[in-house]
XYZ file of C-alpha atoms in Angstrom:
621
model
C 10.216 -63.845 -29.959
C 8.556 -62.829 -26.717
C 7.218 -65.783 -24.728
C 3.510 -65.576 -23.950
C 3.180 -64.765 -20.274
C -0.214 -65.876 -20.331
C 0.500 -68.145 -22.259
C -2.973 -77.318 -13.182
C -4.021 -93.884 5.972
C -0.746 -93.164 7.713
C 0.026 -96.790 8.092
C -0.676 -97.563 4.438
C 1.401 -94.551 3.437
C 4.281 -95.659 5.663
C 4.219 -99.093 4.162
C 4.103 -97.532 0.677
C 7.192 -95.418 1.392
C 9.072 -98.304 2.810
C 8.342 -100.423 -0.187
C 9.348 -97.839 -2.521
C 12.583 -97.100 -0.690
C 13.567 -100.773 -0.977
C 12.879 -100.906 -4.660
C 14.119 -97.434 -5.579
C 15.338 -97.456 -9.217
C 17.575 -94.423 -8.621
C 19.507 -94.407 -5.237
C 20.249 -90.755 -5.682
C 16.570 -89.817 -5.086
C 15.717 -89.401 -1.467
C 12.052 -90.012 -0.906
C 10.311 -87.373 1.231
C 8.281 -88.227 4.246
C 4.841 -86.465 4.451
C 5.824 -84.731 7.702
C 8.897 -83.216 5.844
C 6.701 -81.551 3.262
C 6.041 -77.845 3.579
C 2.629 -76.400 4.586
C 2.949 -73.457 2.183
C 5.261 -72.383 -0.581
C 6.296 -69.076 -2.059
C 8.108 -68.419 -5.352
C 11.861 -67.865 -5.397
C 12.532 -65.870 -8.523
C 16.353 -65.750 -8.072
C 16.810 -68.267 -10.803
C 15.655 -65.448 -13.133
C 17.079 -62.350 -11.366
C 18.151 -61.593 -7.831
C 16.061 -58.457 -7.706
C 14.731 -55.539 -9.695
C 18.267 -53.951 -9.873
C 19.622 -57.041 -11.518
C 16.597 -57.170 -13.842
C 17.238 -53.558 -14.958
C 21.042 -54.117 -15.430
C 20.285 -57.192 -17.529
C 17.728 -55.490 -19.643
C 20.204 -52.639 -20.524
C 22.882 -55.049 -21.571
C 20.327 -57.094 -23.495
C 19.164 -54.021 -25.513
C 22.737 -53.496 -26.601
C 23.033 -57.059 -27.841
C 19.615 -56.735 -29.671
C 20.940 -53.568 -31.423
C 24.056 -55.332 -32.498
C 22.101 -58.252 -33.871
C 20.006 -55.850 -35.906
C 22.980 -53.882 -37.236
C 24.656 -57.261 -38.105
C 21.891 -59.107 -39.855
C 18.960 -57.000 -40.888
C 18.702 -57.002 -44.697
C 21.683 -59.367 -44.899
C 20.299 -62.857 -44.379
C 20.427 -63.684 -48.154
C 24.149 -63.012 -48.119
C 25.016 -65.426 -45.237
C 26.333 -68.937 -45.793
C 24.723 -71.808 -43.874
C 27.371 -71.615 -40.946
C 26.929 -67.920 -40.521
C 23.086 -68.321 -40.528
C 23.410 -70.962 -37.962
C 25.340 -68.611 -35.634
C 22.762 -65.882 -36.199
C 19.979 -68.413 -35.439
C 21.668 -69.386 -32.133
C 22.058 -65.755 -31.132
C 18.395 -65.145 -32.003
C 17.558 -68.056 -29.744
C 19.707 -66.556 -26.822
C 18.297 -63.135 -27.332
C 14.646 -64.580 -27.182
C 15.526 -66.312 -24.001
C 16.626 -63.042 -22.476
C 13.367 -61.282 -23.436
C 11.529 -64.225 -22.061
C 13.366 -64.174 -18.789
C 12.414 -60.524 -18.250
C 8.790 -60.992 -19.050
C 8.555 -64.111 -17.000
C 9.971 -62.324 -13.941
C 7.642 -59.337 -14.108
C 4.630 -61.507 -14.970
C 5.205 -63.682 -11.954
C 5.530 -60.695 -9.721
C 2.263 -59.351 -11.119
C 0.447 -62.712 -10.933
C 1.173 -62.948 -7.113
C 0.463 -59.326 -6.384
C -1.359 -57.456 -9.205
C -1.844 -54.318 -7.066
C 1.854 -53.964 -6.211
C 3.438 -54.995 -9.444
C 0.989 -53.837 -12.033
C 3.142 -50.835 -12.937
C 6.340 -52.945 -13.091
C 4.751 -55.399 -15.495
C 3.291 -52.573 -17.715
C 6.754 -50.748 -17.781
C 8.752 -53.830 -18.884
C 5.971 -54.885 -21.382
C 6.685 -51.542 -23.159
C 10.479 -51.990 -22.844
C 10.458 -55.529 -24.184
C 8.288 -54.716 -27.071
C 10.616 -51.905 -27.995
C 13.539 -54.279 -27.678
C 11.927 -57.076 -29.627
C 11.157 -54.672 -32.451
C 14.838 -54.529 -33.213
C 14.915 -58.340 -34.085
C 11.419 -58.630 -35.480
C 12.851 -58.637 -38.850
C 14.607 -62.050 -38.517
C 11.546 -64.327 -38.947
C 9.934 -61.991 -41.596
C 13.157 -61.769 -43.632
C 13.753 -65.511 -43.465
C 10.255 -66.078 -44.769
C 10.925 -63.889 -47.734
C 14.133 -65.522 -48.860
C 14.271 -67.612 -52.015
C 13.143 -71.180 -51.216
C 16.476 -72.624 -52.245
C 18.247 -70.599 -49.588
C 15.637 -71.292 -46.862
C 15.854 -75.045 -47.745
C 19.637 -75.011 -47.362
C 19.385 -73.137 -44.051
C 16.854 -75.636 -42.734
C 18.928 -78.631 -43.849
C 22.002 -77.371 -42.019
C 20.107 -76.425 -38.767
C 18.162 -79.633 -37.937
C 17.726 -78.712 -34.351
C 15.574 -75.752 -35.445
C 14.160 -77.345 -38.667
C 10.633 -77.596 -37.501
C 10.723 -73.967 -36.250
C 12.096 -72.690 -39.502
C 9.647 -74.671 -41.568
C 6.779 -73.233 -39.648
C 7.970 -69.769 -40.460
C 7.913 -70.677 -44.179
C 4.411 -72.211 -43.981
C 2.826 -69.232 -42.149
C 4.365 -66.637 -44.390
C 0.950 -65.739 -45.953
C -0.338 -64.522 -42.676
C 2.511 -62.164 -41.933
C 2.438 -58.423 -42.601
C 5.380 -56.153 -43.586
C 8.030 -55.416 -40.942
C 6.649 -51.884 -40.506
C 3.091 -53.127 -40.013
C 4.168 -55.815 -37.537
C 6.133 -53.239 -35.536
C 3.068 -50.890 -35.367
C 0.906 -53.816 -34.049
C 3.612 -54.710 -31.457
C 4.035 -51.100 -30.389
C 0.272 -50.608 -29.920
C -0.338 -54.027 -28.116
C 0.260 -52.709 -24.608
C -2.577 -50.240 -24.921
C -4.758 -52.477 -27.086
C -6.043 -55.955 -26.238
C -3.193 -56.665 -23.865
C -4.231 -53.695 -21.655
C -7.760 -55.051 -21.439
C -6.266 -58.450 -20.445
C -4.319 -56.773 -17.673
C -7.440 -54.849 -16.673
C -9.314 -58.111 -16.410
C -6.594 -59.788 -14.308
C -6.398 -56.807 -11.878
C -10.099 -56.512 -11.624
C -10.741 -60.101 -10.849
C -7.734 -60.326 -8.490
C -9.059 -57.300 -6.457
C -12.655 -58.338 -6.391
C -14.031 -59.363 -3.015
C -17.129 -61.341 -2.489
C -19.359 -61.562 0.644
C -18.238 -64.537 2.715
C -20.412 -67.591 3.509
C -18.778 -69.224 6.555
C -17.901 -65.807 8.119
C -18.469 -62.066 7.462
C -15.039 -61.743 5.951
C -14.860 -60.785 2.316
C -13.046 -63.398 0.151
C -11.478 -63.729 -3.148
C -12.537 -65.536 -6.303
C -10.624 -68.786 -5.502
C -11.956 -69.017 -2.050
C -15.605 -68.558 -2.979
C -15.448 -70.980 -6.005
C -13.784 -73.489 -3.597
C -17.116 -73.426 -1.581
C -18.847 -75.010 -4.499
C -17.098 -78.236 -3.708
C -18.205 -78.499 -0.104
C -20.721 -80.992 1.252
C -23.191 -78.508 2.681
C -25.748 -77.537 -0.023
C -26.721 -74.242 1.798
C -23.013 -73.200 1.709
C -22.779 -73.955 -2.051
C -26.102 -72.168 -2.789
C -25.019 -69.030 -0.860
C -21.573 -69.049 -2.461
C -23.198 -69.319 -5.825
C -25.452 -66.263 -4.933
C -22.648 -64.146 -3.516
C -20.305 -64.879 -6.433
C -22.967 -63.947 -9.002
C -23.748 -60.762 -7.016
C -20.071 -59.805 -7.314
C -19.955 -60.481 -11.012
C -23.164 -58.488 -11.530
C -21.662 -55.446 -9.835
C -18.906 -55.602 -12.470
C -20.979 -56.580 -15.468
C -20.482 -53.440 -17.417
C -16.655 -53.665 -17.134
C -16.541 -57.427 -17.907
C -18.745 -57.067 -20.925
C -16.796 -54.262 -22.249
C -13.552 -56.208 -21.942
C -14.979 -59.265 -23.711
C -16.362 -56.958 -26.522
C -12.857 -55.497 -26.962
C -11.348 -59.066 -27.218
C -14.036 -59.804 -29.897
C -13.079 -56.708 -31.844
C -9.398 -57.464 -31.699
C -9.959 -61.036 -33.034
C -12.051 -59.637 -35.888
C -9.412 -56.937 -36.699
C -6.459 -59.452 -36.692
C -8.579 -61.948 -38.843
C -9.082 -59.199 -41.418
C -5.506 -57.872 -41.396
C -3.828 -61.296 -41.615
C -6.396 -62.995 -43.819
C -7.351 -65.810 -41.576
C -10.174 -68.024 -42.888
C -12.076 -67.970 -39.619
C -11.842 -66.127 -36.264
C -10.349 -69.238 -34.699
C -7.900 -70.004 -37.471
C -4.973 -68.214 -35.751
C -5.208 -70.671 -32.786
C -5.129 -73.739 -34.996
C -2.005 -72.410 -36.701
C -0.284 -71.675 -33.402
C -1.425 -75.177 -32.222
C -0.036 -76.644 -35.415
C -3.236 -78.522 -36.145
C -5.848 -78.313 -38.859
C -9.436 -77.069 -38.861
C -10.593 -80.526 -39.957
C -8.895 -82.220 -37.002
C -10.331 -79.717 -34.561
C -13.829 -79.906 -36.071
C -13.877 -83.743 -35.908
C -12.733 -83.598 -32.256
C -15.409 -81.095 -31.317
C -18.037 -83.042 -33.245
C -17.104 -86.150 -31.369
C -17.519 -84.436 -28.015
C -20.752 -82.728 -28.942
C -22.227 -86.033 -30.111
C -21.541 -87.597 -26.739
C -23.104 -85.039 -24.321
C -25.552 -87.786 -23.244
C -22.733 -89.313 -21.244
C -22.879 -86.195 -19.034
C -26.655 -86.268 -18.819
C -26.713 -89.861 -17.617
C -24.070 -89.364 -15.045
C -25.665 -86.328 -13.513
C -29.051 -88.024 -13.448
C -27.420 -90.735 -11.266
C -25.722 -88.143 -9.103
C -29.055 -86.529 -8.467
C -30.533 -89.753 -7.395
C -27.729 -90.509 -5.101
C -27.883 -86.951 -3.503
C -31.696 -87.188 -3.269
C -32.709 -84.000 -5.119
C -32.792 -82.344 -8.553
C -29.467 -80.976 -9.255
C -28.914 -77.230 -9.868
C -25.861 -75.717 -11.279
C -24.307 -75.104 -7.837
C -24.626 -78.851 -7.147
C -22.374 -79.903 -10.116
C -19.205 -80.285 -7.998
C -20.954 -81.401 -4.776
C -19.026 -84.396 -3.299
C -21.282 -87.492 -3.099
C -20.099 -87.870 0.478
C -21.009 -91.490 0.522
C -18.097 -92.325 2.809
C -19.304 -89.735 5.236
C -15.747 -88.353 5.471
C -14.715 -84.809 4.974
C -13.459 -84.073 1.510
C -11.052 -81.388 2.778
C -7.368 -82.295 2.828
C -4.305 -80.413 3.810
C -1.475 -79.286 1.517
C 1.062 -81.765 2.719
C -1.380 -84.755 2.027
C -1.981 -83.371 -1.462
C 1.703 -82.983 -2.168
C 2.565 -86.352 -0.813
C -0.212 -88.287 -2.818
C 0.999 -86.545 -5.958
C 4.635 -87.422 -5.357
C 3.825 -90.980 -4.590
C 1.870 -91.391 -7.848
C 4.717 -89.828 -9.828
C 7.303 -92.135 -8.330
C 5.324 -95.242 -9.178
C 5.330 -94.204 -12.739
C 8.840 -92.826 -13.116
C 11.563 -91.801 -10.571
C 12.453 -88.948 -13.028
C 9.085 -87.475 -12.561
C 9.313 -87.685 -8.885
C 12.783 -86.086 -8.956
C 11.527 -82.988 -10.964
C 8.445 -82.507 -8.656
C 10.708 -82.909 -5.560
C 13.065 -80.271 -6.846
C 10.052 -77.960 -7.629
C 8.961 -78.214 -3.993
C 12.376 -77.718 -2.542
C 13.681 -75.019 -4.787
C 11.087 -72.240 -4.905
C 9.227 -73.196 -8.068
C 5.810 -72.965 -6.436
C 3.544 -70.328 -4.890
C 0.800 -72.306 -3.294
C -2.033 -70.477 -1.544
C -4.434 -67.547 -2.166
C -3.240 -64.073 -1.197
C -4.712 -60.623 -1.463
C -4.413 -59.307 -5.089
C -3.094 -62.660 -6.324
C -4.260 -63.849 -9.559
C -6.912 -66.649 -9.592
C -6.660 -70.054 -10.959
C -3.514 -72.140 -11.458
C -0.773 -72.276 -14.127
C 2.697 -73.564 -14.788
C 4.804 -70.994 -16.625
C 7.469 -72.706 -18.631
C 9.766 -69.694 -18.022
C 13.090 -70.044 -19.958
C 15.625 -72.773 -20.376
C 18.291 -71.125 -18.242
C 15.890 -71.250 -15.267
C 12.960 -73.691 -14.604
C 9.230 -73.708 -14.696
C 7.137 -71.750 -12.165
C 3.848 -73.329 -10.777
C 1.188 -70.952 -9.299
C -1.606 -72.640 -7.287
C -4.455 -71.340 -5.194
C -4.797 -74.275 -2.840
C -8.081 -74.021 -0.822
C -8.057 -77.543 0.740
C -10.352 -79.786 -1.136
C -9.495 -82.972 -2.781
C -9.937 -81.512 -6.223
C -7.078 -79.207 -5.435
C -4.750 -82.298 -5.282
C -5.580 -83.066 -8.915
C -4.763 -79.389 -9.661
C -1.436 -80.012 -8.125
C -0.847 -83.022 -10.274
C -2.074 -81.152 -13.310
C 0.287 -78.206 -12.989
C 3.210 -80.462 -11.871
C 2.625 -82.417 -14.969
C 3.130 -79.192 -17.059
C 6.208 -78.269 -15.073
C 7.757 -81.746 -15.776
C 6.971 -81.343 -19.474
C 8.464 -77.846 -19.514
C 11.514 -78.956 -17.591
C 12.192 -81.909 -19.829
C 11.755 -79.857 -23.018
C 14.135 -77.059 -22.184
C 17.151 -78.877 -23.617
C 15.585 -78.058 -27.006
C 16.386 -74.381 -26.561
C 14.126 -71.268 -26.383
C 12.715 -71.422 -29.852
C 11.707 -75.145 -29.514
C 10.857 -75.094 -25.702
C 7.171 -74.118 -25.929
C 4.735 -76.828 -27.115
C 1.500 -76.061 -28.988
C -1.642 -76.107 -26.820
C -2.707 -79.376 -28.556
C 0.113 -81.281 -26.838
C 0.760 -78.958 -23.956
C -2.117 -80.363 -21.946
C -0.962 -84.019 -22.443
C 1.475 -84.177 -19.543
C -0.880 -82.319 -17.171
C -3.840 -84.489 -17.818
C -1.745 -87.674 -17.741
C -0.381 -86.688 -14.378
C -3.960 -86.346 -13.104
C -4.680 -89.861 -14.363
C -1.500 -91.095 -12.545
C -2.883 -89.615 -9.225
C -6.230 -91.072 -9.761
C -4.924 -94.476 -10.670
C -2.675 -94.398 -7.455
C -5.557 -93.279 -5.193
C -8.092 -95.687 -6.382
C -5.717 -98.706 -5.460
C -5.719 -97.607 -1.851
C -9.514 -97.013 -1.475
C -12.609 -99.301 -1.343
C -16.337 -98.976 -1.278
C -18.007 -95.800 -0.661
C -14.747 -93.813 -0.451
C -13.627 -95.190 -3.770
C -17.022 -94.168 -5.205
C -16.446 -90.678 -4.009
C -13.096 -90.522 -5.735
C -14.513 -91.989 -8.958
C -17.186 -89.312 -8.983
C -14.675 -86.522 -8.494
C -12.486 -87.884 -11.299
C -15.358 -88.338 -13.620
C -16.503 -84.751 -13.062
C -12.931 -83.499 -13.524
C -12.878 -85.273 -16.988
C -16.214 -83.739 -17.743
C -14.856 -80.379 -16.903
C -11.724 -80.863 -18.933
C -13.524 -82.437 -21.895
C -17.167 -81.487 -22.335
C -17.170 -78.189 -20.462
C -14.126 -76.859 -22.468
C -16.012 -77.715 -25.647
C -19.022 -75.909 -24.344
C -16.797 -72.934 -23.906
C -15.502 -73.347 -27.419
C -19.025 -73.503 -28.670
C -19.747 -70.244 -26.727
C -16.714 -68.571 -28.230
C -17.592 -69.747 -31.766
C -21.074 -68.241 -31.323
C -20.018 -64.887 -29.922
C -17.161 -64.387 -32.450
C -19.593 -65.049 -35.285
C -21.842 -62.224 -34.244
C -21.360 -58.686 -35.674
C -21.005 -55.522 -33.553
C -20.851 -55.282 -29.833
C -22.988 -57.683 -27.652
C -24.881 -56.691 -24.612
C -24.351 -58.465 -21.297
C -27.824 -60.009 -21.796
C -26.683 -61.483 -25.193
C -23.687 -63.095 -23.569
C -25.983 -64.397 -20.744
C -28.405 -65.944 -23.299
C -25.666 -67.640 -25.462
C -23.905 -68.910 -22.325
C -26.997 -70.673 -20.989
C -28.034 -72.097 -24.398
C -24.523 -73.668 -24.933
C -24.384 -74.942 -21.360
C -27.882 -76.482 -21.523
C -26.647 -78.839 -24.297
C -24.096 -80.263 -21.975
C -26.528 -80.943 -19.018
C -29.794 -81.547 -20.788
C -32.493 -81.979 -18.114
C -30.107 -83.602 -15.673
C -29.008 -80.205 -14.060
C -31.185 -77.101 -13.749
C -29.166 -74.065 -14.764
C -30.300 -70.982 -12.740
C -30.692 -67.487 -13.967
C -27.662 -66.547 -11.713
C -25.539 -68.938 -13.681
C -26.125 -66.980 -16.820
C -23.562 -64.502 -15.740
C -20.734 -66.917 -15.180
C -19.098 -66.525 -18.643
C -17.732 -63.205 -17.253
C -14.935 -64.575 -15.060
C -13.400 -67.131 -17.578
C -9.895 -65.836 -18.120
C -9.180 -67.985 -21.325
C -11.843 -65.822 -23.126
C -9.761 -62.799 -22.549
C -6.093 -63.983 -22.494
C -6.319 -66.732 -25.196
C -9.322 -66.810 -27.358
C -10.201 -70.394 -28.657
C -7.727 -71.909 -26.133
C -10.277 -74.047 -24.458
C -10.584 -76.812 -27.102
C -6.969 -77.692 -26.440
C -8.008 -79.078 -23.052
C -10.459 -81.449 -24.628
C -7.937 -82.274 -27.347
C -5.381 -83.226 -24.588
C -7.950 -85.039 -22.513
C -9.045 -87.450 -25.269
C -5.329 -87.872 -26.294
C -4.320 -88.761 -22.752
C -7.190 -91.135 -22.299
C -6.089 -92.980 -25.309
C -2.394 -92.965 -24.200
C -3.231 -93.933 -20.605
C -5.317 -96.845 -21.892
C -2.354 -97.846 -24.004
C -0.082 -97.619 -21.033
C -2.374 -99.692 -18.801
C -2.682 -102.394 -21.381
C 0.990 -102.430 -22.378
C 3.022 -105.563 -21.512
C 6.147 -103.420 -21.902
C 5.587 -100.525 -19.538
C 9.227 -99.499 -19.334
C 9.335 -99.007 -23.022
C 5.993 -96.952 -23.036
C 7.509 -94.747 -20.264
C 10.737 -94.242 -22.132
C 8.779 -93.255 -25.290
C 6.571 -91.020 -23.262
C 9.523 -89.219 -21.709
C 11.095 -88.801 -25.191
C 7.707 -87.405 -26.436
C 7.779 -84.775 -23.561
C 11.495 -84.008 -23.987
C 10.965 -83.118 -27.638
C 8.965 -79.990 -26.606
C 7.965 -78.101 -29.726
C 10.730 -79.364 -31.932
C 8.251 -81.595 -33.958
C 4.780 -81.357 -34.996
C 2.035 -82.697 -32.627
C 0.954 -85.205 -35.272
C 4.573 -86.675 -35.663
C 5.021 -86.784 -31.912
C 1.803 -88.697 -31.361
C 2.516 -91.044 -34.205
C 5.281 -92.491 -32.130
C 2.419 -94.150 -30.063
C 0.643 -95.379 -33.203
C -2.077 -92.847 -33.115
C -3.035 -90.464 -35.960
C -4.818 -87.309 -34.800
C -5.809 -86.587 -38.323
C -8.148 -89.575 -38.409
C -11.579 -88.942 -37.062
C -11.809 -92.443 -35.567
C -8.901 -91.528 -33.142
C -11.082 -89.329 -31.001
C -13.466 -92.297 -30.372
C -10.686 -94.171 -28.744
C -10.489 -91.582 -26.016
C -14.236 -91.362 -25.800
C -14.477 -95.095 -25.283
C -12.146 -94.660 -22.256
C -14.707 -92.236 -20.888
C -17.441 -94.832 -21.317
C -15.169 -97.362 -19.680
C -14.652 -95.197 -16.650
C -18.416 -94.595 -16.347
C -18.955 -98.368 -16.596
C -16.469 -98.945 -13.722
C -18.383 -96.432 -11.734
C -21.656 -98.005 -12.432
C -20.277 -101.513 -11.532
C -18.757 -100.259 -8.258
C -22.002 -98.572 -7.430
C -24.087 -101.705 -8.007
C -21.631 -103.702 -5.805
C -21.488 -101.271 -2.926
C -23.962 -101.233 -0.103
C -25.159 -97.608 0.266
């Protein structure tokens, strides 16, 4: 199994640190002073491989082991006893980890410098696909065994029981070994090639600067949409759109190729809908997803109401480039340096759990993070779970606004989840998207909860507004994107750029109503969204996770036994993908199969908006 490489005052601070030091629950954890934190961070990939020479040597040895595995077990699983199958399964786990380590290394090289390492990434993608083809038989052959044999194997290998059960249940969507090998062999020149082309193109695009004549990258220009000065936001919006338009033909073609791939795979595998494959990998049901999306779509007026108030506070009719404008009520700069962002995140983690703090601290000190934009570096942010023998890797593109601090918390949350779950082994390490976003969004809530206790009045209003808009982005905007994907994948044949523009505006207008005017320039902004290319129908998982976290965080804040909640939560994260999302969430007393569950999270959104309204009414502006 190849891991998906695509697959977020000084005095007061000093007092907090002193208080924390005196009540430290774990004396082995040395708390970091803000001045000790780095100003920038780069990946150290030595936990994977020392260099490309070590990578190549490992790959050659791994190929021999893969061939031995094939020779030993292909066509013979039915003859194994439960003990022999257990040994084979453990070796399959180890081999999968080896392939994952190789692809993680080359992907991270490529993500940081797509121009320099594009060829390396492509080379090892071909090599790893060829190597994986040697063990592809394992899951297919297991699925074809007599149910009495598979049940016996599952019963004796409880660590991998959920993994094996999933293979049985998804058997009907599998093709023959030869057909699967053909699909795998062609993937580097199929949709994966267009995914790489998209990454390289976006990473190398340069947009006309706003604050200087220097050309800037995607992350820098999008970061300008969060500044106070409206003229800067408007010009950034104009220049970014101009850059996208220059590449419209390419970006339209790539998205059409992704649409074709989804349609072909749906037909080949017999999926009921274009999005069905995602629900299967997310280990959720169409009904559960539909009820969640329906809940969000039915509550878009919460967004309309908030942005009408924001327009009144700013004193003008909002346009799309004003969505992320800071309220600026406190008349303070919303910019913050990297050390402050790291420090605030670490503090919030420690207040919740020293274990969270310890993992984040190690990430900072041991080369898990690449922090700032660079030429040819991929845009956005992610935490790559890597492989159990190593550790997660967090890529950021820190541009210096307060929202970037929440991105740090988000991606650190992912990393904590991935680090805790690696004890489950490679086959159980990754979590489905439906629960993968839980730790990241929960970490954002920890940071928000920590910050709002140190702020008052206008400054607190500014932070509330920022958090509400982040939730809107994670919850409502992601469903808008899912609505967009559902629409474009339901259409037959290739779509023109103008078709995508029209559908994009129509789906976004439902989120904003008459509270925000969407300009003609915004019509082109579908074309830079990476999830549409790398992971079709990924986006709803953010909303799924957001509503889940709001429910969990509300439970945490109300709990009279917070230590017990924290312990249960850590066990939940540590389970990784070894249990179904529904079973994991049931440990908190919530059932995601019940439509009423989603209203629990939505009520927390209403509660947050009410807190903002009350604070606004009680603050002299």
